[in-house]
Tab-separated table of C-alpha atoms in Angstrom:
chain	number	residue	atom	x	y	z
W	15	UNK	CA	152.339	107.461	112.249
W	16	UNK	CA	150.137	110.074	110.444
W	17	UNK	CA	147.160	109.631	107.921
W	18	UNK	CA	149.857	110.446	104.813
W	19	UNK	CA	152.327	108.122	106.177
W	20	UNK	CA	150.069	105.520	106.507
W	21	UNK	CA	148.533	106.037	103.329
W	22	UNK	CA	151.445	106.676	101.455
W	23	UNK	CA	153.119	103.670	102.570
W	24	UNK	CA	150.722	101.055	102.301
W	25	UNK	CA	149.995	102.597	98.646
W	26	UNK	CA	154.007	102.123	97.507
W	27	UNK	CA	154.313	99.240	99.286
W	28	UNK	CA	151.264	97.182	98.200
W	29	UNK	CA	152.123	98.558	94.271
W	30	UNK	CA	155.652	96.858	94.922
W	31	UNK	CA	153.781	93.487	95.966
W	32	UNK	CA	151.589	93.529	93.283
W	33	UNK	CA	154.681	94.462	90.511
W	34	UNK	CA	156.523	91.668	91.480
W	35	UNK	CA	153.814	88.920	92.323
W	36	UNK	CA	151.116	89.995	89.133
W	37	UNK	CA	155.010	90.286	87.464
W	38	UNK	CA	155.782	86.850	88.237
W	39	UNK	CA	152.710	85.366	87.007
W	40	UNK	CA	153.401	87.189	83.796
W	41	UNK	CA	156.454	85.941	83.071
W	42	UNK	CA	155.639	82.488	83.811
W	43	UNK	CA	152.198	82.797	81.884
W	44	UNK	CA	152.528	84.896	78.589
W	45	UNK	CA	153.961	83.512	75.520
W	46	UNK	CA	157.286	85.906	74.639
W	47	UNK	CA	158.890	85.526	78.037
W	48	UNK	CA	162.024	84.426	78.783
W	49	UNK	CA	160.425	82.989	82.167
W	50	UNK	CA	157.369	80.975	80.258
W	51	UNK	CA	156.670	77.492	82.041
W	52	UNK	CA	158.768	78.413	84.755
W	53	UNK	CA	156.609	76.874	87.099
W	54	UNK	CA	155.175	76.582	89.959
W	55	UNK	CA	158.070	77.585	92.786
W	56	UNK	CA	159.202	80.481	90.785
W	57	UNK	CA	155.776	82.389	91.202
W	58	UNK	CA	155.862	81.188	94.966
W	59	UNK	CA	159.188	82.841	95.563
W	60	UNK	CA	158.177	85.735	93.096
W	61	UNK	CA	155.450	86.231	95.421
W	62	UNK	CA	157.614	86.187	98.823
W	63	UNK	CA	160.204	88.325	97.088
W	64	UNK	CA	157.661	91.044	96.309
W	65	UNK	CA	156.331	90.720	100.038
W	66	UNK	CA	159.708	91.507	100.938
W	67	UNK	CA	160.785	94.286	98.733
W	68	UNK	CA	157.129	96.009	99.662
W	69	UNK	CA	157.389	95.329	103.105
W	70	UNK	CA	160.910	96.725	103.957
W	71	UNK	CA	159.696	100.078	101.689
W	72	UNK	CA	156.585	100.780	103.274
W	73	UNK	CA	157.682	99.767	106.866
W	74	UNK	CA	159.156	102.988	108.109
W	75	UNK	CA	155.799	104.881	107.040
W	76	UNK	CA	152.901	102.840	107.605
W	77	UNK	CA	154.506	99.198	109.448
W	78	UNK	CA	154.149	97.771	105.886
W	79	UNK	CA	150.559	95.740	106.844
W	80	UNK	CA	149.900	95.192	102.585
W	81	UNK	CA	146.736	93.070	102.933
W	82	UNK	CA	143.373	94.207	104.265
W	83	UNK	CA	143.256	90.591	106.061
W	84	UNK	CA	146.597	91.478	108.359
W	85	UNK	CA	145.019	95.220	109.455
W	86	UNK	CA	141.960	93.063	110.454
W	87	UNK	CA	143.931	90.594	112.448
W	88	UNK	CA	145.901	93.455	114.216
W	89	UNK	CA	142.833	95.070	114.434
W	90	UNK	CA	140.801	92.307	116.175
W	91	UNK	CA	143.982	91.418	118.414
W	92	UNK	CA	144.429	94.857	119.317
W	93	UNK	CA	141.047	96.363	119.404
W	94	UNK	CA	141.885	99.270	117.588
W	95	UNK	CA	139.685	99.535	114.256
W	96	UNK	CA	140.394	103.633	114.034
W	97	UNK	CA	142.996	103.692	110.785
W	98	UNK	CA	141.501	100.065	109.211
W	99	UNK	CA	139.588	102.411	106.788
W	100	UNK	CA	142.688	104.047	105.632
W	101	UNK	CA	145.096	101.002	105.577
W	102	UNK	CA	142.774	99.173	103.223
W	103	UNK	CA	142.012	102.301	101.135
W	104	UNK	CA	145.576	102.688	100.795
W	105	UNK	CA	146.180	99.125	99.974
W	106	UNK	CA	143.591	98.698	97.632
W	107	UNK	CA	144.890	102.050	95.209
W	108	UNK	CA	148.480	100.394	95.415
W	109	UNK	CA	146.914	96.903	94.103
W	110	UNK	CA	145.384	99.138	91.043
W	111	UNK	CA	148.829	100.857	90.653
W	112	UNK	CA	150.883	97.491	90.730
W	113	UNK	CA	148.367	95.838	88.180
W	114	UNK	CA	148.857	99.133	86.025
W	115	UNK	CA	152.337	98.775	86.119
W	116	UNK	CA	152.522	94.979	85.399
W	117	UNK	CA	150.261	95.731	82.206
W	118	UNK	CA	152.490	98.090	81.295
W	119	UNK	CA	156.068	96.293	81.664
W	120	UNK	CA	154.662	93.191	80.049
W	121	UNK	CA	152.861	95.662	77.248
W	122	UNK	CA	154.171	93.846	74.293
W	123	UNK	CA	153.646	90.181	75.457
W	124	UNK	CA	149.967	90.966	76.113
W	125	UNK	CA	149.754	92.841	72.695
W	126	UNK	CA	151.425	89.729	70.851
W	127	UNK	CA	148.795	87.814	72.907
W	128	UNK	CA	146.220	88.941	70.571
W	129	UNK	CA	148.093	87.414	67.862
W	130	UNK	CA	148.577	83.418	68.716
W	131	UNK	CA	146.296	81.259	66.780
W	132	UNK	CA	145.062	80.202	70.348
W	133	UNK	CA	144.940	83.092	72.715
W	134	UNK	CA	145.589	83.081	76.558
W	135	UNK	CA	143.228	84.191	79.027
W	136	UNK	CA	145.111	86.564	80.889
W	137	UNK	CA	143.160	86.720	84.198
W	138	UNK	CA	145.627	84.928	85.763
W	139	UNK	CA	148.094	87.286	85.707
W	140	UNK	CA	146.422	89.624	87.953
W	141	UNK	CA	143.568	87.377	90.103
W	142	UNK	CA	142.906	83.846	91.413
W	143	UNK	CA	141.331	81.142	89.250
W	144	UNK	CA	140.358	78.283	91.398
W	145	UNK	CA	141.737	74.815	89.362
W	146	UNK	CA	138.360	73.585	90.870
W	147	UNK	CA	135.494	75.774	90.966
W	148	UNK	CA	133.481	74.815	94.128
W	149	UNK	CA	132.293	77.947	96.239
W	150	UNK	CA	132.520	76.302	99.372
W	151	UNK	CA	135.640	74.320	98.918
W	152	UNK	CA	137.499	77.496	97.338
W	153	UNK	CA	135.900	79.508	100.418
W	154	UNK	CA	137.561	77.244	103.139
W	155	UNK	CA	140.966	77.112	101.380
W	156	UNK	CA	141.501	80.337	101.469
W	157	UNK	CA	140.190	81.245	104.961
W	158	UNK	CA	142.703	78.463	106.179
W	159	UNK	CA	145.398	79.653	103.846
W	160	UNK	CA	144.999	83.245	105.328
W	161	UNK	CA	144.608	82.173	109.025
W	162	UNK	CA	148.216	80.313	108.354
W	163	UNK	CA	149.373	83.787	107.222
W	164	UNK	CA	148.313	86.031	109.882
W	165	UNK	CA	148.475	83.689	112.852
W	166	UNK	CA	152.131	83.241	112.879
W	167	UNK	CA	152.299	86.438	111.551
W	168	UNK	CA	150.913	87.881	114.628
W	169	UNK	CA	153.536	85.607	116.633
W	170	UNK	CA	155.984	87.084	114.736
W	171	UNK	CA	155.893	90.616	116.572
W	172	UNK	CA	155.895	88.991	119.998
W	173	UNK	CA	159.005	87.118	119.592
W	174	UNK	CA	162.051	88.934	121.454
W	175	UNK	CA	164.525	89.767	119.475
W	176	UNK	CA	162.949	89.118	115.854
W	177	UNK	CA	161.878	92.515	115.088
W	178	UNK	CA	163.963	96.019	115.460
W	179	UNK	CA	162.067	98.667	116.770
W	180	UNK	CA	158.207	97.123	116.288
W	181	UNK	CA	156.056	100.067	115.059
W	182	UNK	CA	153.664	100.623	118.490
W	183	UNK	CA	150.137	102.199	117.338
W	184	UNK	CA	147.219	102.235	120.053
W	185	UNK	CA	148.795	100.157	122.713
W	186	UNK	CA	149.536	97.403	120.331
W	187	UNK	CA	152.476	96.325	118.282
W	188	UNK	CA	152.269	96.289	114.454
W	189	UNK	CA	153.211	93.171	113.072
W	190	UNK	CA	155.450	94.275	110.794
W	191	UNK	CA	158.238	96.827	111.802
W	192	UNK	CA	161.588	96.481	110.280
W	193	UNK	CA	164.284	94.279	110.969
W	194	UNK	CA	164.164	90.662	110.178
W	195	UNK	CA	160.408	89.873	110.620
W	196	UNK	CA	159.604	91.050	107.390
W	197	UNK	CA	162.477	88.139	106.343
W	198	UNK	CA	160.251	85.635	107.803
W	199	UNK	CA	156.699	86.595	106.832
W	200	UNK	CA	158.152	86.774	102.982
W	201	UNK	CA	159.560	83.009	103.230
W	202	UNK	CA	155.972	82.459	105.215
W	203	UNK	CA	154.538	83.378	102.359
W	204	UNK	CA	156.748	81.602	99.782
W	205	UNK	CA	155.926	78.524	102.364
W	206	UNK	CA	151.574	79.202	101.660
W	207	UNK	CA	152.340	79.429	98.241
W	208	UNK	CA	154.084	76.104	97.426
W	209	UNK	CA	151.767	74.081	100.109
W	210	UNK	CA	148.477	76.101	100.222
W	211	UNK	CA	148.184	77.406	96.937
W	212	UNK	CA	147.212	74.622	94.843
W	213	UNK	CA	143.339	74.794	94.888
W	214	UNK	CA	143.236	78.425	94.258
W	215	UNK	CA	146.194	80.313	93.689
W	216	UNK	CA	146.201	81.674	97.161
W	217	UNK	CA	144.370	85.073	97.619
W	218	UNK	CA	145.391	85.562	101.264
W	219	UNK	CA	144.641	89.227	100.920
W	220	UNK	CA	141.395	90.986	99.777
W	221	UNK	CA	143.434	93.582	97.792
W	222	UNK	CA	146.156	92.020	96.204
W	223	UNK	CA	142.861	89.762	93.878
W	224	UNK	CA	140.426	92.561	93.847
W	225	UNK	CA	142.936	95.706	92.976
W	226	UNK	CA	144.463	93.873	89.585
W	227	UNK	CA	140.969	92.028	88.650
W	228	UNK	CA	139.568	95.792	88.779
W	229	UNK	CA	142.372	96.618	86.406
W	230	UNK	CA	142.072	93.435	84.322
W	231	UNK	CA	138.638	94.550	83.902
W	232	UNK	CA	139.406	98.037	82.899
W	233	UNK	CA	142.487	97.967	80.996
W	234	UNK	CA	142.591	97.975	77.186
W	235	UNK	CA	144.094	94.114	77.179
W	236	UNK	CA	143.263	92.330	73.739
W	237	UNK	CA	141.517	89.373	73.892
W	238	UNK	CA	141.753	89.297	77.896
W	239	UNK	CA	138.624	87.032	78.539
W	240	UNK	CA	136.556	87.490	81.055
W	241	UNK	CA	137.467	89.067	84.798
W	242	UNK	CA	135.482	86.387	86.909
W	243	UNK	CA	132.895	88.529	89.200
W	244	UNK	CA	131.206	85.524	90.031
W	245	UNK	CA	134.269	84.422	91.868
W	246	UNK	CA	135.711	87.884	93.052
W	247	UNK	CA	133.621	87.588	96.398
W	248	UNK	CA	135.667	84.671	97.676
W	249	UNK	CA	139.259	86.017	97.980
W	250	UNK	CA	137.695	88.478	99.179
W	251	UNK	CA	135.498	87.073	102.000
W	252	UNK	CA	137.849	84.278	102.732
W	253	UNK	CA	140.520	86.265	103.473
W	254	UNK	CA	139.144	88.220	105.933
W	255	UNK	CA	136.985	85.338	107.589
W	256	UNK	CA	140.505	83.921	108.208
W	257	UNK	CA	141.781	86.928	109.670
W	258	UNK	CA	139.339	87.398	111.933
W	259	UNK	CA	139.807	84.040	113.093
W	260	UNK	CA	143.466	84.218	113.674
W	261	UNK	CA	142.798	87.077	115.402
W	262	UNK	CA	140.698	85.816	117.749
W	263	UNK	CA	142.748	82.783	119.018
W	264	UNK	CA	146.020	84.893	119.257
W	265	UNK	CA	144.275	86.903	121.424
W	266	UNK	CA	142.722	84.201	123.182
W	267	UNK	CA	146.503	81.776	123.290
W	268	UNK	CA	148.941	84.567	124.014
C-alpha cells in the first residue's frame, strides 16, 4: 500500500464512520427528526453500520484501520510503527470531514435548535459526554471498552477462513482486509455499544471524539454550548492505553 492509498483511504473511510455514527446521534438527539427518542440501540447499530460501510470503502486502499487505537494495537503486535503517523493523520482529517458533513445534512435541525424555548446542547452529536463525570472512572471504561475492541479484533485476522485476502504490511497482517471480518468487527462494535457504552458513550477511538469536538468547536452552530476540553483528554488517552494493552497480550497469548 502507498502513502496516498493509505491516506486516502483512512480519510474516506473514517468520514463515512463519522457520517453515519455523529448522523445517528443527530437524528436521535435534535428536535425536527423523524428519528428523535429513538433510543439507545438505534445509535448502537448506527454506529456498527457506519463501521461497516467505512470499513468495506477504505479496505482495498489503506486495510480500513479507522481508529488511531487499532493502528496502535497492530502496531504494538506487529512492531511496525513506520505508517502510524500517517494512518492517524489520515483518520483524524476524515473525523473533521464526517463532523462537517453531519453539520451540514442536519443544517436545519441545528438552525431550528436556536429557536426552542429550551435549547439542546449539541455536543453530543459529535463527542462523548460521560453520564457521570469522574476522571478516573470515565478513564478505565474506556480503556476496557477499547481493549474489548481491538483484542478480538486482532483475533479476528488470525482466524482461517474469516478474512479474504488479509492486507499483509511489514510481516504482519492488517486486521481488517475485506471479506467478512469487517461483518464481525461492525456487530463487535454494535455489541460495545449496547453493553459498554453506558458510562460514557464509548470513545473507543481517539479520532472519531476528537475530529467532530474540533468541529463542534469551530463550526458556526447556534447556541451549541460548550465543547468539553476538560474532558477531551480521556477518549483520547483511554483509547489508546487500551490498545496498547490488547496489544500486548495478543502478542503475548497467540
Amino acid at each position: 500500500m502507498s502513502n496516498g492509498d493509505i491516506f486516502t483511504g483512512e480519510v474516506i473511510g473514517t468520514a463515512i464512520l463519522i457520517l453515519f455514527g455523529a448522523g445517528v446521534c443527530a437524528a436521535v438527539t435534535l428536535n425536527h427528526s423523524k428519528a428523535k427518542s429513538a433510543g439507545w440501540i438505534v445509535i448502537a447499530f448506527g454506529w456498527g453500520f457506519g463501521v461497516m460501510a467505512g470499513a468495506y470503502t477504505a479496505a482495498p486502499l489503506s486495510g480500513a484501520h479507522l481508529n488511531p487505537a487499532v493502528t496502535v494495537g497492530v502496531a504494538v503486535d506487529t512492531g511496525d510503527w513506520d505508517k502510524v503517523p500517517l494512518y492517524i493523520l489520515g483518520q483524524m482529517v476524515g473525523a473533521v470531514i464526517g463532523a462537517v458533513l453531519t453539520w451540514a445534512l442536519y443544517y436545519a435541525q441545528f438552525a431550528a435548535n436556536a429557536d426552542e424555548k429550551t435549547a439542546l446542547p449539541t455536543l453530543g452529536v459529535f463527542s462523548t459526554v460521560p453520564e457521570i463525570r469522574n476522571p478516573v472512572a470515565n478513564l478505565v471504561t474506556e480503556i476496557i471498552a477499547t481493549a474489548a475492541l481491538v483484542l478480538p479484533l486482532l483475533a479476528f485476522g488470525q482466524v482461517d477462513g474469516i478474512g479474504i485476502g488479509p492486507v499483509s504490511e511489514g510481516g504482519g497482517t492488517v486486521v481488517l482486509g475485506s471479506g467478512i471480518s469487517v461483518l464481525l468487527v461492525a456487530f463487535l462494535v454494535v455489541g460495545i455499544g449496547l453493553s459498554l457504552g453506558g458510562p460514557t458513550g464509548y470513545a473507543i477511538n481517539p479520532a472519531r471524539d476528537l475530529g467532530p469536538r474540533l468541529a463542534h468547536a469551530l463550526l458556526p452552530i447556534p447556541n451549541k454550548g460548550t465543547s468539553d476540553w476538560g474532558y477531551a483528554w480521556i477518549p483520547v488517552v483511554g483509547p489508546l492505553i487500551g490498545a496498547v494493552l490488547a496489544g500486548l497480550v495478543f502478542n503475548a497469548a497467540f
